[in-house]
Amino acid sequence: NAGVTQTPKFRILKIGQSMTLQCTQDMNHNYMYWYRQDPGMGLKLIYYSVGAGITDKGEVPNGYNVSRSTTEDFPLRLELAAPSQTSVYFCASTGTSGTYEQYFGPGTRLTVT
Amino acid sequence: GENVEQHPSTLSVQEGDSAVIKCTYSDSASNYFPWYKQELGKRPQLIIDIRSNVGEKKDQRIAVTLNKTAKHFSLHITETQPEDSAVYFCAATPPFGNEKLTFGTGTRLTIIP
C-alpha cells in the first residue's frame, strides 16, 4: 500500500503559467481533499470530492479546478498562476462515512515567481 | 460553517515537563476532534482523536479531553521528549459534513533539552 502519493514534489512556475498537481490513493477511499498550507499557517481546504464524478468547493477555491474521473485520482489544476498561490499543497483521503481519519500525501511545494 | 481557534501559537517546555494545547470550536453539532502532528517538511499525521460521546482519551503519553458544553478540547503531552518538537493542529468536523475537517492555525511546540 503506497497510501496517498503526490507529484511533483517541487515546482517553480512563472506568473500566468498553468500546471496540474497529481494525487493518487490506493486505499479505495471515497473522500479526497486538496489543502494548501501557507508558511507558518494552518491547512485551508481548496476542493474536495465524495466520490468519482462528484466535486465541491472548499474554503479557498478561486484560481483552482479539480476533476475526479476515478476513485484513485484527484488532480488539482492551477490556471494562470499568481504569486499568491505560492504554498505547499497537500492531498488527503478518507474512507467511508464516519471514518473521518484523513491520510495525507507528502505534499507539493509550489513557488510562483 | 465551523470555526476552530487554537492557542497558543507557540509553546516551549523543558524536556520532561508537560505541554497543553487548547482549541475551541463554534459548531455545537461537531462530533469528531482529531489532533495532527506535523514535523518540519513532513505531512500531517494523526496522533489521537476523540468523538463527542467520549470525554477523555489516552494513548501512552498523549491524551485529549473534550468539554462539549464549553465547546473546547485540549491536547496533553506528558513527559515531553525532543521528538515531540513539531507543529500540532487540532480540527473539528460536523456530522454529515462530507468528512471535511476544519483545522486550527497550529501550535509550534519546542522541547528544550
Short mmCIF file of C-alpha atoms in Angstrom, two decimals:
data_model
loop_
_atom_site.label_atom_id
_atom_site.label_comp_id
_atom_site.label_asym_id
_atom_site.label_seq_id
_atom_site.Cartn_x
_atom_site.Cartn_y
_atom_site.Cartn_z
CA ASN A 1 0.00 0.00 0.00
CA ALA A 2 1.58 3.28 -1.10
CA GLY A 3 -1.19 5.29 0.57
CA VAL A 4 -1.56 8.79 -0.87
CA THR A 5 1.04 9.86 -3.42
CA GLN A 6 1.57 13.28 -4.98
CA THR A 7 3.63 14.53 -7.88
CA PRO A 8 5.65 16.62 -8.36
CA LYS A 9 7.43 17.21 -5.04
CA PHE A 10 8.61 20.67 -6.05
CA ARG A 11 7.75 23.05 -8.87
CA ILE A 12 8.57 26.62 -9.82
CA LEU A 13 6.08 28.37 -12.08
CA LYS A 14 6.17 31.73 -13.77
CA ILE A 15 3.21 34.07 -13.35
CA GLY A 16 0.48 33.16 -15.80
CA GLN A 17 1.61 29.57 -16.36
CA SER A 18 -0.64 26.61 -15.65
CA MET A 19 0.01 23.20 -14.15
CA THR A 20 -1.67 20.12 -12.72
CA LEU A 21 -0.80 18.65 -9.34
CA GLN A 22 -1.36 14.91 -9.32
CA CYS A 23 -2.80 12.93 -6.39
CA THR A 24 -3.43 9.20 -6.26
CA GLN A 25 -4.58 6.92 -3.43
CA ASP A 26 -4.63 3.14 -3.42
CA MET A 27 -6.84 2.63 -0.35
CA ASN A 28 -10.15 2.67 -2.25
CA HIS A 29 -11.19 5.78 -0.32
CA ASN A 30 -14.31 7.64 -1.38
CA TYR A 31 -13.40 11.03 0.03
CA MET A 32 -10.48 13.09 -1.23
CA TYR A 33 -9.35 16.61 -0.42
CA TRP A 34 -6.93 19.29 -1.52
CA TYR A 35 -5.44 21.67 1.04
CA ARG A 36 -2.97 24.48 0.83
CA GLN A 37 -0.64 25.40 3.67
CA ASP A 38 0.98 28.80 3.60
CA PRO A 39 4.21 29.30 5.62
CA GLY A 40 3.53 29.15 9.36
CA MET A 41 -0.18 28.70 8.80
CA GLY A 42 -2.79 26.01 9.06
CA LEU A 43 -4.44 23.94 6.35
CA LYS A 44 -7.13 25.51 4.19
CA LEU A 45 -9.46 23.34 2.11
CA ILE A 46 -9.43 24.14 -1.61
CA TYR A 47 -11.70 21.44 -3.10
CA TYR A 48 -12.99 18.06 -2.07
CA SER A 49 -14.69 15.05 -3.61
CA VAL A 50 -17.05 12.47 -2.11
CA GLY A 51 -16.66 10.02 -4.98
CA ALA A 52 -15.89 9.66 -8.67
CA GLY A 53 -17.66 12.34 -10.68
CA ILE A 54 -18.55 14.49 -7.64
CA THR A 55 -16.54 17.53 -6.54
CA ASP A 56 -17.28 20.61 -4.49
CA LYS A 57 -15.61 23.83 -3.42
CA GLY A 58 -13.89 24.27 -0.09
CA GLU A 59 -12.84 27.43 1.67
CA VAL A 60 -10.38 28.84 -0.92
CA PRO A 61 -11.29 27.52 -4.40
CA ASN A 62 -10.55 30.61 -6.52
CA GLY A 63 -7.83 30.03 -9.11
CA TYR A 64 -8.12 26.22 -8.97
CA ASN A 65 -10.09 23.46 -10.62
CA VAL A 66 -10.43 19.75 -9.93
CA SER A 67 -11.83 16.63 -11.52
CA ARG A 68 -12.47 13.12 -10.21
CA SER A 69 -12.90 10.65 -13.03
CA THR A 70 -11.76 7.63 -10.98
CA THR A 71 -11.80 6.65 -7.30
CA GLU A 72 -7.99 6.69 -7.20
CA ASP A 73 -7.11 10.04 -8.80
CA PHE A 74 -7.92 13.61 -7.83
CA PRO A 75 -5.83 16.11 -9.81
CA LEU A 76 -5.73 19.82 -8.96
CA ARG A 77 -5.38 22.28 -11.83
CA LEU A 78 -3.90 25.75 -11.43
CA GLU A 79 -4.78 28.14 -14.23
CA LEU A 80 -2.93 31.44 -14.68
CA ALA A 81 -0.63 31.01 -11.68
CA ALA A 82 -0.23 34.01 -9.36
CA PRO A 83 2.34 34.69 -6.58
CA SER A 84 -0.48 34.29 -4.04
CA GLN A 85 -0.62 30.61 -4.98
CA THR A 86 2.89 30.01 -3.65
CA SER A 87 2.26 27.39 -0.99
CA VAL A 88 2.58 23.75 -0.04
CA TYR A 89 -0.27 21.67 -1.39
CA PHE A 90 -1.44 18.52 0.38
CA CYS A 91 -3.83 15.93 -0.93
CA ALA A 92 -5.66 13.74 1.59
CA SER A 93 -8.19 10.95 1.58
CA THR A 94 -10.51 9.18 3.98
CA GLY A 95 -12.66 6.10 3.74
CA THR A 96 -16.34 5.53 4.20
CA SER A 97 -18.65 7.89 6.03
CA GLY A 98 -17.95 8.05 9.74
CA THR A 99 -14.32 7.03 9.44
CA TYR A 100 -13.03 10.59 9.47
CA GLU A 101 -9.25 9.97 9.75
CA GLN A 102 -7.58 11.70 6.83
CA TYR A 103 -4.40 10.30 5.31
CA PHE A 104 -2.16 12.92 3.77
CA GLY A 105 0.17 12.77 0.82
CA PRO A 106 3.75 14.07 1.11
CA GLY A 107 2.89 17.47 -0.37
CA THR A 108 3.91 19.56 -3.37
CA ARG A 109 5.91 22.72 -2.74
CA LEU A 110 4.94 25.29 -5.38
CA THR A 111 6.62 28.63 -5.95
CA VAL A 112 5.17 31.18 -8.38
CA THR A 113 7.57 33.96 -9.42
CA GLY B 1 -19.55 26.85 8.91
CA GLU B 2 -17.27 25.55 11.61
CA ASN B 3 -14.57 27.81 13.08
CA VAL B 4 -11.70 26.42 15.15
CA GLU B 5 -9.39 28.57 17.26
CA GLN B 6 -6.15 27.20 18.68
CA HIS B 7 -3.88 28.52 21.44
CA PRO B 8 -1.07 29.11 22.00
CA SER B 9 0.58 29.61 18.62
CA THR B 10 3.99 28.77 20.08
CA LEU B 11 4.93 26.81 23.19
CA SER B 12 8.31 25.98 24.68
CA VAL B 13 8.66 23.49 27.51
CA GLN B 14 11.55 21.84 29.28
CA GLU B 15 12.15 18.22 28.42
CA GLY B 16 10.22 16.05 30.83
CA ASP B 17 7.58 18.68 31.57
CA SER B 18 4.00 18.61 30.29
CA ALA B 19 2.53 20.56 27.39
CA VAL B 20 -1.10 21.57 26.90
CA ILE B 21 -2.64 22.95 23.72
CA LYS B 22 -6.24 24.18 23.64
CA CYS B 23 -8.82 24.54 20.88
CA THR B 24 -12.34 25.93 20.77
CA TYR B 25 -14.94 25.23 18.11
CA SER B 26 -18.08 27.03 17.08
CA ASP B 27 -20.47 24.37 15.74
CA SER B 28 -22.13 22.54 18.64
CA ALA B 29 -23.05 19.72 16.21
CA SER B 30 -19.37 18.85 15.56
CA ASN B 31 -18.71 15.31 16.69
CA TYR B 32 -15.13 14.39 15.79
CA PHE B 33 -11.97 16.10 17.02
CA PRO B 34 -8.57 14.91 15.79
CA TRP B 35 -5.08 16.13 16.54
CA TYR B 36 -2.39 16.06 13.87
CA LYS B 37 1.36 16.35 14.29
CA GLN B 38 3.46 17.85 11.53
CA GLU B 39 7.22 17.61 11.70
CA LEU B 40 9.30 20.08 9.71
CA GLY B 41 8.93 19.45 5.99
CA LYS B 42 6.66 16.45 6.51
CA ARG B 43 2.99 15.68 6.07
CA PRO B 44 0.46 15.99 8.92
CA GLN B 45 -0.16 12.71 10.72
CA LEU B 46 -2.96 11.80 13.08
CA ILE B 47 -1.76 11.23 16.64
CA ILE B 48 -5.02 11.00 18.58
CA ASP B 49 -8.70 11.72 18.09
CA ILE B 50 -11.86 11.85 20.15
CA ARG B 51 -15.53 11.61 19.35
CA SER B 52 -18.25 13.65 21.00
CA ASN B 53 -19.60 10.75 23.06
CA VAL B 54 -16.31 10.49 25.00
CA GLY B 55 -14.85 12.98 27.48
CA GLU B 56 -11.24 11.83 27.53
CA LYS B 57 -8.93 9.52 25.61
CA LYS B 58 -5.35 8.50 26.36
CA ASP B 59 -2.60 6.89 24.33
CA GLN B 60 0.61 6.48 26.30
CA ARG B 61 1.99 9.99 26.87
CA ILE B 62 -0.71 11.86 24.99
CA ALA B 63 -4.31 12.50 25.97
CA VAL B 64 -7.19 14.55 24.66
CA THR B 65 -10.05 15.96 26.71
CA LEU B 66 -13.33 17.28 25.39
CA ASN B 67 -15.78 19.68 27.05
CA LYS B 68 -18.89 19.76 24.85
CA THR B 69 -20.68 22.32 27.00
CA ALA B 70 -17.87 24.83 26.65
CA LYS B 71 -17.05 23.68 23.12
CA HIS B 72 -13.38 23.18 23.72
CA PHE B 73 -10.90 20.34 23.62
CA SER B 74 -7.28 20.04 24.65
CA LEU B 75 -4.19 18.01 23.86
CA HIS B 76 -2.00 16.99 26.79
CA ILE B 77 1.52 15.64 26.32
CA THR B 78 3.28 14.38 29.44
CA GLU B 79 6.98 13.63 29.98
CA THR B 80 7.86 15.54 26.85
CA GLN B 81 10.80 14.38 24.73
CA PRO B 82 12.83 16.13 22.00
CA GLU B 83 10.97 14.16 19.31
CA ASP B 84 7.74 15.84 20.43
CA SER B 85 9.00 19.08 18.86
CA ALA B 86 6.66 19.76 15.92
CA VAL B 87 3.61 21.76 14.88
CA TYR B 88 0.34 20.40 16.25
CA PHE B 89 -3.03 21.05 14.62
CA CYS B 90 -6.44 20.48 16.08
CA ALA B 91 -9.50 20.03 13.88
CA ALA B 92 -13.23 19.53 14.10
CA THR B 93 -15.88 18.10 11.82
CA PRO B 94 -19.64 18.34 11.99
CA PRO B 95 -21.83 15.33 11.20
CA PHE B 96 -22.97 14.95 7.59
CA GLY B 97 -20.19 17.31 6.56
CA ASN B 98 -18.71 15.03 3.92
CA GLU B 99 -15.97 14.21 6.40
CA LYS B 100 -14.50 17.67 5.97
CA LEU B 101 -12.14 18.86 8.68
CA THR B 102 -11.77 22.47 9.79
CA PHE B 103 -8.26 22.97 11.14
CA GLY B 104 -6.91 25.30 13.78
CA THR B 105 -3.95 27.51 12.93
CA GLY B 106 -1.41 25.28 14.66
CA THR B 107 0.89 25.35 17.69
CA ARG B 108 4.64 25.15 17.28
CA LEU B 109 5.88 23.10 20.23
CA THR B 110 9.58 23.25 21.09
CA ILE B 111 11.06 20.91 23.68
CA ILE B 112 14.10 22.40 25.37
CA PRO B 113 16.70 19.73 26.30
#
